[in-house]
XYZ file of C-alpha atoms in Angstrom:
640
model
C -18.557 96.545 78.300
C -20.697 98.059 75.587
C -19.297 98.706 72.152
C -18.376 102.362 71.786
C -18.569 104.371 68.605
C -15.146 105.909 69.349
C -13.110 103.576 71.525
C -10.162 105.273 73.230
C -7.836 102.414 74.178
C -5.638 104.506 76.502
C -8.686 105.717 78.440
C -10.262 102.270 78.636
C -7.009 100.767 79.940
C -7.292 103.047 82.985
C -10.706 101.584 83.803
C -9.585 97.946 83.945
C -10.263 96.286 87.335
C -7.740 94.416 89.522
C -9.830 91.229 89.267
C -9.711 87.884 87.470
C -11.641 87.536 84.231
C -11.628 87.076 80.473
C -10.760 89.672 77.835
C -11.768 89.765 74.161
C -9.858 91.669 71.467
C -11.795 93.031 68.461
C -10.489 94.285 65.101
C -11.908 97.170 63.048
C -14.624 94.886 61.639
C -15.606 94.060 65.225
C -14.491 90.455 64.750
C -13.112 88.809 67.887
C -9.481 87.982 67.064
C -8.240 86.860 70.489
C -9.677 85.598 73.776
C -7.575 85.304 76.918
C -7.942 84.851 80.674
C -6.177 86.747 83.426
C -5.670 86.518 87.166
C -5.521 90.312 87.077
C -7.272 91.947 84.113
C -5.612 95.311 84.650
C -2.067 93.988 84.510
C -2.659 91.440 81.769
C -4.526 93.599 79.237
C -2.250 96.610 79.746
C 0.791 94.424 79.032
C -0.303 94.092 75.391
C 0.046 97.825 74.778
C 3.489 98.405 76.296
C 6.305 99.291 73.920
C 9.456 97.249 73.307
C 8.296 93.950 74.794
C 9.667 90.748 73.293
C 6.365 88.962 72.748
C 6.879 87.507 69.276
C 5.659 88.447 65.772
C 2.266 86.759 66.129
C 1.236 88.789 69.190
C 2.733 91.982 67.679
C 0.596 91.481 64.575
C -2.493 90.782 66.688
C -1.950 93.919 68.794
C -1.597 96.041 65.655
C -5.103 94.934 64.608
C -6.859 95.654 67.925
C -9.526 98.293 67.510
C -11.211 97.760 70.868
C -11.373 95.271 73.704
C -13.969 94.135 76.210
C -13.766 92.069 79.364
C -15.864 89.895 81.666
C -15.051 89.819 85.381
C -15.211 86.440 87.186
C -14.936 85.427 90.835
C -11.891 83.207 90.345
C -9.213 82.165 87.901
C -10.943 78.780 87.572
C -14.169 80.471 86.414
C -12.110 82.523 83.975
C -10.550 79.352 82.504
C -13.966 77.756 81.916
C -15.346 80.943 80.350
C -12.249 81.336 78.175
C -12.745 77.802 76.817
C -16.405 78.471 76.007
C -15.675 81.746 74.219
C -12.808 80.263 72.193
C -15.017 77.381 71.099
C -17.856 79.744 70.123
C -15.841 82.426 68.306
C -12.711 80.493 67.154
C -10.541 83.630 67.209
C -7.827 83.939 64.582
C -4.909 84.467 66.987
C -5.698 81.844 69.605
C -3.765 78.589 69.422
C -6.584 76.392 68.190
C -7.387 72.716 68.306
C -8.538 72.110 64.722
C -10.542 68.928 65.356
C -13.873 69.204 67.173
C -15.049 65.670 67.842
C -17.345 63.878 70.204
C -16.145 60.420 71.110
C -18.354 57.334 71.216
C -19.102 55.233 74.295
C -20.705 51.882 74.942
C -23.611 52.464 77.312
C -25.359 49.832 79.454
C -28.795 51.029 80.631
C -28.573 49.578 84.144
C -31.712 51.357 85.407
C -33.952 49.320 83.085
C -35.442 46.021 84.244
C -33.901 44.364 81.197
C -30.844 46.525 80.402
C -29.592 47.165 76.875
C -26.061 47.619 75.500
C -26.143 50.590 73.123
C -23.968 53.122 71.268
C -23.789 56.614 72.813
C -22.143 59.896 71.856
C -22.340 61.422 75.322
C -21.730 60.412 78.911
C -24.474 61.569 81.267
C -24.774 61.502 85.035
C -27.351 58.720 85.131
C -27.479 55.136 86.412
C -25.942 53.676 83.269
C -22.507 52.052 82.982
C -20.221 53.602 80.382
C -17.230 52.071 78.612
C -14.868 54.276 76.621
C -14.418 56.772 75.134
C -13.241 55.085 71.947
C -11.777 56.716 68.843
C -13.629 54.666 66.213
C -17.407 54.899 66.012
C -17.458 52.007 63.537
C -15.525 49.774 65.949
C -17.926 50.659 68.780
C -20.971 49.813 66.653
C -19.367 46.496 65.628
C -18.650 45.666 69.275
C -22.214 46.509 70.348
C -23.622 44.315 67.568
C -21.286 41.491 68.559
C -22.273 41.657 72.251
C -25.973 41.627 71.433
C -25.480 38.603 69.173
C -23.311 36.758 71.704
C -25.550 37.270 74.718
C -28.958 37.676 73.006
C -29.727 40.967 74.745
C -32.705 43.053 73.697
C -32.174 46.046 71.409
C -35.720 47.460 71.274
C -36.761 50.625 73.131
C -39.937 49.157 74.616
C -40.623 50.187 78.208
C -40.743 46.771 79.919
C -42.318 46.710 83.373
C -42.532 42.958 83.924
C -45.781 42.537 81.991
C -46.010 40.612 78.748
C -46.383 42.774 75.636
C -49.334 42.185 73.356
C -47.212 42.680 70.214
C -45.504 39.755 68.543
C -41.793 39.195 69.282
C -39.438 40.901 66.850
C -37.295 39.317 64.146
C -34.258 39.113 66.472
C -36.102 36.559 68.624
C -36.977 34.398 65.631
C -33.344 34.321 64.408
C -32.017 33.508 67.867
C -30.504 36.916 68.700
C -32.876 38.043 71.468
C -34.223 36.323 74.576
C -37.596 38.105 74.125
C -38.114 39.443 77.667
C -41.028 41.410 76.188
C -42.883 38.094 75.836
C -41.888 36.761 79.239
C -39.756 34.067 77.600
C -36.833 34.690 79.965
C -36.709 35.351 83.700
C -35.023 38.393 85.158
C -32.392 36.183 86.804
C -31.475 34.412 83.555
C -31.342 37.698 81.637
C -29.124 39.096 84.403
C -26.642 36.232 83.870
C -26.405 37.079 80.175
C -25.895 40.757 81.045
C -23.138 39.879 83.554
C -21.291 37.968 80.842
C -21.638 40.988 78.535
C -20.159 43.273 81.215
C -17.260 40.842 81.705
C -16.653 41.007 77.962
C -16.622 44.811 78.016
C -14.150 44.703 80.901
C -11.760 42.686 78.729
C -12.479 39.103 79.841
C -12.508 37.351 76.455
C -11.148 33.919 77.369
C -14.428 32.507 78.702
C -16.503 33.356 75.659
C -13.764 32.175 73.282
C -13.681 28.772 74.988
C -17.481 28.507 74.978
C -17.757 29.407 71.269
C -15.076 26.879 70.331
C -16.935 24.127 72.197
C -20.267 25.042 70.578
C -18.681 25.208 67.122
C -17.120 21.764 67.526
C -20.343 20.273 68.913
C -22.400 21.676 66.027
C -19.840 20.382 63.529
C -19.906 16.878 65.025
C -23.699 16.929 64.913
C -23.409 17.920 61.212
C -25.225 21.199 61.914
C -22.876 23.069 59.651
C -24.833 26.329 59.394
C -24.832 26.599 63.181
C -21.117 25.743 63.266
C -20.391 28.527 60.755
C -22.356 31.004 62.902
C -20.263 30.113 65.977
C -17.089 30.312 63.904
C -17.952 33.829 62.704
C -18.733 34.951 66.249
C -15.447 33.469 67.474
C -13.497 35.330 64.786
C -15.234 38.582 65.776
C -14.318 38.072 69.440
C -10.686 37.358 68.515
C -10.579 40.494 66.354
C -11.895 42.638 69.229
C -9.487 41.108 71.769
C -6.462 41.635 69.533
C -7.098 45.378 69.347
C -5.846 45.727 72.935
C -2.165 46.471 72.318
C -0.875 47.896 75.600
C -1.242 46.253 78.993
C -0.793 48.078 82.306
C -0.846 46.141 85.546
C -2.255 49.183 87.397
C -5.544 48.724 85.491
C -6.126 52.493 85.524
C -7.572 55.054 83.118
C -5.032 57.495 81.742
C -4.331 59.680 78.726
C -0.809 60.063 77.331
C -0.177 63.352 75.502
C 2.882 64.382 73.489
C 3.578 66.589 70.490
C 5.879 67.213 67.554
C 6.500 70.464 65.700
C 8.432 72.055 62.896
C 8.716 75.661 61.737
C 4.989 76.083 61.123
C 2.981 73.016 62.094
C 2.202 71.276 65.375
C 0.711 67.794 65.846
C -0.454 66.589 69.264
C -0.820 62.831 69.761
C -2.990 61.358 72.519
C -3.156 57.697 73.606
C -6.299 56.538 75.424
C -5.650 53.877 78.079
C -8.724 52.478 79.811
C -8.558 49.900 82.605
C -4.900 49.355 81.745
C -5.469 48.728 78.021
C -4.881 51.095 75.153
C -8.250 51.411 73.418
C -7.222 53.919 70.770
C -5.227 56.945 69.780
C -5.841 60.167 67.923
C -3.794 63.062 66.602
C -4.706 66.746 66.284
C -3.324 69.724 64.456
C -2.867 72.989 66.319
C -2.911 76.328 64.506
C -1.341 79.722 65.356
C 1.233 78.056 67.615
C 4.441 79.386 66.029
C 5.494 81.563 68.957
C 4.190 79.249 71.710
C 6.381 77.016 73.861
C 5.730 73.258 74.077
C 4.208 73.733 77.530
C 1.892 76.488 76.301
C 0.749 74.386 73.338
C 0.027 71.376 75.553
C -1.865 73.637 77.968
C -4.003 75.061 75.155
C -4.656 71.568 73.837
C -5.810 70.200 77.199
C -8.142 73.117 77.888
C -9.855 72.771 74.513
C -9.840 68.971 74.346
C -11.158 68.254 77.847
C -13.742 71.037 77.600
C -15.368 68.998 74.824
C -15.240 65.462 76.236
C -17.242 64.284 79.252
C -14.741 61.591 80.310
C -11.717 62.709 82.338
C -9.135 60.018 83.241
C -7.546 59.836 86.679
C -4.053 60.470 85.298
C -2.753 62.507 82.357
C 0.867 61.961 81.367
C 2.510 64.861 79.554
C 5.670 65.450 77.572
C 6.276 68.806 79.284
C 4.884 70.778 82.200
C 2.538 73.610 81.296
C 2.564 77.055 82.850
C -0.958 76.359 84.138
C -0.597 72.902 85.692
C -2.164 73.906 88.990
C -5.259 75.632 87.621
C -5.795 72.960 84.913
C -5.552 70.247 87.585
C -8.153 72.034 89.719
C -10.458 72.466 86.736
C -10.192 68.840 85.592
C -10.636 67.533 89.155
C -13.767 69.643 89.583
C -15.095 68.488 86.210
C -14.419 64.808 87.010
C -15.610 64.975 90.614
C -12.405 63.399 91.961
C -8.687 64.126 91.953
C -6.921 64.242 88.569
C -3.130 64.048 88.345
C -0.914 65.703 85.713
C 2.465 63.980 85.510
C 5.630 64.358 83.417
C 7.355 60.966 83.718
C 11.158 60.991 83.584
C 11.978 57.263 83.678
C 10.591 53.778 83.304
C 7.648 52.448 81.306
C 5.613 55.651 81.599
C 8.394 57.721 80.038
C 8.598 55.216 77.181
C 4.852 55.583 76.555
C 5.198 59.375 76.333
C 8.167 58.929 73.960
C 6.054 56.551 71.863
C 3.299 59.189 71.619
C 5.887 61.817 70.615
C 7.312 59.505 67.924
C 3.819 58.915 66.547
C 3.182 62.660 66.457
C 6.467 63.185 64.610
C 5.579 60.438 62.142
C 2.169 61.988 61.437
C 3.790 65.389 60.959
C 6.353 64.100 58.464
C 3.911 61.880 56.552
C 1.191 64.515 56.339
C 3.473 67.458 55.589
C 2.982 67.248 51.848
C -0.743 66.623 52.270
C -1.057 69.633 54.583
C 0.810 71.824 52.118
C -1.407 70.689 49.233
C -4.518 71.388 51.291
C -3.169 74.788 52.260
C -2.432 75.667 48.632
C -5.956 74.744 47.495
C -7.597 76.714 50.331
C -5.787 79.627 51.965
C -3.175 79.693 49.198
C -5.927 79.954 46.583
C -7.536 82.812 48.539
C -4.193 84.675 48.568
C -4.006 84.256 44.754
C -7.486 85.774 44.408
C -6.455 88.664 46.699
C -3.427 89.371 44.503
C -5.467 89.221 41.292
C -8.120 91.618 42.641
C -5.677 93.867 44.550
C -7.458 93.235 47.872
C -6.295 92.230 51.352
C -7.756 90.325 54.278
C -10.218 88.102 52.398
C -11.507 85.369 54.699
C -15.233 84.949 54.064
C -16.606 84.785 50.527
C -20.303 84.466 49.667
C -21.543 83.353 46.252
C -25.104 83.654 44.919
C -27.002 81.942 42.115
C -30.581 81.830 40.767
C -32.420 78.740 39.529
C -35.771 78.340 37.736
C -37.435 76.638 34.778
C -39.117 79.251 32.578
C -39.826 81.312 35.676
C -41.404 78.425 37.600
C -40.463 78.325 41.299
C -37.715 80.962 41.227
C -35.162 80.243 43.960
C -31.840 81.696 45.061
C -28.852 80.142 46.780
C -26.119 81.540 48.993
C -23.001 79.474 49.654
C -20.202 80.493 52.009
C -16.481 79.783 51.916
C -14.139 80.733 54.754
C -10.376 80.487 54.238
C -11.008 78.571 51.037
C -13.249 75.914 52.620
C -17.001 75.497 52.318
C -18.874 76.465 55.479
C -22.112 74.588 54.880
C -23.659 75.602 58.199
C -23.910 79.159 56.793
C -25.497 78.210 53.447
C -28.908 79.823 52.912
C -31.835 79.215 50.520
C -34.305 81.807 49.256
C -37.689 81.213 47.665
C -38.360 84.227 45.456
C -41.487 86.116 46.518
C -41.699 89.226 44.309
C -40.757 87.900 40.843
C -43.189 85.760 38.844
C -41.346 85.270 35.545
C -37.831 84.329 34.410
C -36.051 87.549 35.454
C -32.688 86.566 37.003
C -31.677 90.182 37.697
C -34.846 90.936 39.648
C -34.545 87.652 41.501
C -30.927 88.384 42.447
C -31.862 91.849 43.658
C -34.526 90.367 45.942
C -32.133 87.731 47.321
C -29.345 90.205 48.066
C -31.731 92.744 49.556
C -33.230 90.161 51.882
C -29.838 88.750 52.854
C -28.247 92.078 53.823
C -31.404 93.627 55.289
C -31.667 90.690 57.693
C -27.974 91.093 58.469
C -28.287 94.788 59.303
C -31.300 94.124 61.537
C -29.476 91.341 63.384
C -26.402 93.519 63.898
C -28.492 96.367 65.309
C -30.541 94.071 67.552
C -33.821 94.817 65.774
C -34.066 91.189 64.707
C -33.131 88.086 66.692
C -30.825 85.371 65.401
C -27.382 85.115 63.840
C -28.166 83.639 60.437
C -27.031 86.698 58.496
C -25.025 88.692 61.065
C -21.556 88.115 59.590
C -20.914 89.972 56.319
C -18.519 88.661 53.656
C -15.162 90.156 52.702
C -15.963 89.465 49.040
C -19.225 88.904 47.121
C -19.077 86.491 44.188
C -21.871 86.717 41.618
C -22.675 83.969 39.121
C -22.342 86.110 36.014
C -20.650 89.176 34.644
C -21.345 92.901 34.483
C -25.144 92.693 34.888
C -25.138 90.626 38.067
C -22.258 92.648 39.552
C -24.119 95.921 38.956
C -27.252 94.505 40.620
C -25.188 93.619 43.691
C -23.466 97.027 43.790
C -26.864 98.763 43.538
C -28.267 96.788 46.482
C -25.182 97.427 48.622
C -25.247 101.157 47.817
C -28.944 101.420 48.713
C -28.252 99.736 52.074
C -25.098 101.724 52.778
C -22.787 98.691 52.790
C -19.273 98.629 51.332
C -18.241 95.145 50.173
C -16.151 94.314 47.063
C -18.184 92.503 44.366
C -16.706 90.205 41.771
C -18.435 88.404 38.897
C -17.631 84.799 37.952
C -17.785 84.903 34.149
C -18.509 81.754 32.113
C -17.632 80.969 28.479
C -19.972 79.698 25.751
C -19.645 76.170 27.115
C -20.841 77.285 30.562
C -17.383 76.861 32.083
C -15.670 79.396 34.322
C -13.627 81.794 32.171
C -12.482 84.629 34.423
C -13.409 87.292 36.948
C -15.226 90.592 36.377
C -14.077 93.236 38.843
C -14.251 97.040 38.832
C -15.676 97.229 35.287
C -13.187 94.934 33.610
C -12.687 91.239 33.074
C -9.507 89.922 34.644
C -7.772 86.971 33.008
C -6.862 84.174 35.397
C -4.512 81.233 34.901
C -6.713 78.170 34.492
C -4.011 76.016 36.083
C -3.834 78.111 39.258
C -5.343 77.125 42.606
C -7.212 80.445 42.682
C -9.019 79.580 39.436
C -9.834 76.088 40.731
C -11.299 77.566 43.921
C -13.473 80.022 41.971
C -14.716 77.125 39.830
C -15.571 75.055 42.920
C -17.459 77.966 44.473
C -19.389 78.662 41.265
C -20.287 74.981 40.822
C -21.316 74.710 44.491
C -23.621 77.750 44.278
C -25.209 76.293 41.158
C -25.581 72.812 42.726
C -27.161 74.208 45.884
C -29.693 76.274 43.907
C -30.548 73.360 41.584
C -31.093 70.958 44.505
C -33.410 73.419 46.255
C -35.353 74.007 43.039
C -35.624 70.266 42.448
C -36.948 69.689 45.971
C -39.663 72.315 45.452
C -40.683 70.766 42.128
C -40.865 67.350 43.744
C -43.106 68.629 46.514
C -45.401 70.201 43.936
C -45.602 66.957 41.985
C -46.230 64.643 44.966
C -49.904 65.221 45.513
C -52.559 62.835 46.793
C -56.156 62.623 45.594
C -57.141 62.620 49.262
C -55.690 66.139 49.648
C -58.462 67.439 47.382
C -61.321 66.235 49.620
C -62.854 69.135 51.584
C -62.499 68.687 55.336
C -59.818 65.966 55.061
C -56.557 67.228 56.482
C -53.273 65.394 57.161
C -54.590 63.530 60.259
C -57.735 62.210 58.604
C -55.834 61.406 55.404
C -53.427 59.256 57.417
C -56.399 57.567 59.113
C -57.861 56.693 55.709
C -54.546 55.334 54.481
C -54.183 53.232 57.615
C -57.743 51.906 57.515
C -57.845 50.952 53.828
C -55.407 49.144 51.575
C -55.997 51.259 48.451
C -57.823 54.236 46.976
C -60.273 51.826 45.304
C -61.352 50.509 48.719
C -61.882 54.056 50.004
C -63.814 54.932 46.861
C -66.180 51.942 47.179
C -66.679 52.163 50.980
C -70.007 53.355 52.373
C -70.354 55.942 55.123
C -70.567 53.399 57.959
C -67.436 51.588 56.783
C -65.536 54.858 56.501
C -66.549 55.795 60.025
C -65.606 52.400 61.442
C -62.284 51.685 59.682
C -60.890 55.233 59.535
C -62.525 56.511 62.758
C -64.018 59.465 60.848
C -66.946 61.526 62.121
C -70.105 61.128 60.035
C -69.856 64.507 58.301
C -66.282 63.787 57.169
C -67.217 60.273 55.974
C -70.114 61.711 53.988
C -67.759 64.272 52.429
C -65.378 61.492 51.321
C -68.211 59.484 49.764
C -69.639 62.608 48.037
C -66.195 63.501 46.630
C -65.640 60.090 45.035
C -69.205 59.961 43.713
C -68.602 63.244 41.887
C -65.213 61.969 40.729
C -66.856 58.934 39.154
C -69.253 61.134 37.268
C -66.514 63.293 35.758
C -65.576 62.138 32.206
C -61.816 62.721 32.688
C -61.671 61.535 36.275
C -58.669 59.379 37.094
C -57.833 57.652 40.342
C -54.216 56.633 39.898
C -51.908 55.027 42.445
C -54.438 52.381 43.461
C -52.045 51.012 46.033
C -51.918 54.360 47.770
C -48.247 54.921 46.974
C -48.673 58.607 46.182
C -50.334 59.202 49.541
C -47.613 57.366 51.394
C -44.896 59.285 49.555
C -46.233 62.586 50.722
C -46.685 61.334 54.272
C -43.074 60.182 54.423
């Protein structure tokens, strides 16, 4: 449905189809504030606009903000569920019950398709011929385990494509220190390497007893032979194996993969705890905070959690044990089974060991909620609470996104501008932008700021209208923060007026010691309590805008200063410069080489070699000529 200039909700409700699909609610700023799915779009969307329905304060507030809606028709409810998940993840609507953490979990991957397979760390599980173990909750633990396996079984870690032929390169350091069998050099047969790999797979499947016994025997033998360094190495490996084996806390005779999900809540906050059980052993646990869940039932919260969590992880266990049934058990089961490629079971255990595991997850969630309550409140006060203080001080409402701008230069050299973004009191670094000033040559901060703001909002208007591709500048702020007082604020207001944009502008005023003093808004400076969270947030934003501009300016200065003598030779570009650096040990060698040597060692054509020789001959004749960095360090710096 296309966006209409005048959207008549009552008329559009009549046009809704009796089909499954997804609907999106927009506010007056055209921000998507809610995404939902429906078996029947007509019935579901119309239900929001009926009077006197007990749907809770959250939904009532959301409905009061709806300015228009749109919908996407699908062929089935299952398609609608998948699309709903994708849209929620992309837009993160304010009134959807949201999973706050967005993580990808690590796996241990065994590249079984290779002639000499490797055991490596992976962030994704693909449909290939590899074996995967996990997912695990700790990336550090996975990396430690991979390192341990490669040390224990001397497996290769290089990415060389081995096809059975001996490599011409020398074996790597791992071979020389006894941590690789060097299949690249033909020093191990495929059968022997396969035995080492089989032992590694047994280890990953939880069979630790064999390797522990073997390491103990080797440690004792080395000690008796007075090879103490070797004995210490075996001792360290043994301790690492014991540490890995002791992490397996829960045993399950069924040897199955399952997730155990339970939650705890209070008046405002919800924590969902999930235990990961793989091959009958608990390999980790994780907890998540859910937002906008005040009016949701436990079943609805667990349903929202599963849809968002399993949409973002490639591994689906065979069984998921829940604290409560959801209202969407059937459709979620179908979706997960289709995603996994085999049947997935949702169960709510009522007795026995499984019920105790769910209770244990619920107790852990409750513990996290109680322990983190104060921390959550502090974080809320310094973010959203600070934003509310700023709203009160300025007499504004609905501030979510704030953008701050700053200018950096040294006596007008390399003028740059920075734009930093804060949403709900938190830095959103993915939306930060840098500007290299094009129209201002000298130290004129006002002119520089005018260029930056004009470019930022012109791009935004073009993106919104479709005249320019991309989404770098599409979203406009609810408040503009300028690094300065009246002058900078007036520059911003002038730019916004010229472009026909209405956004409040506030100046961050500093004292004589360059510290934040107050806010300049609507032609007056507003005092602000220096002990308040609002003041602390303004200070952080101002410092961040300044830091971002300074770092960009510093990087440009560095690039200007890193300059190689070879860059000045006519006809010598980056490729030929690298060839010269590779063929000669220093600039002195290049300088003294004749044409034939230049052609042979740097693979230069004759005309380029003659140009290099001519350049250095002229350089020698110049009275102030200087060939610094004789070891070629300046050249290598720029290349890197």
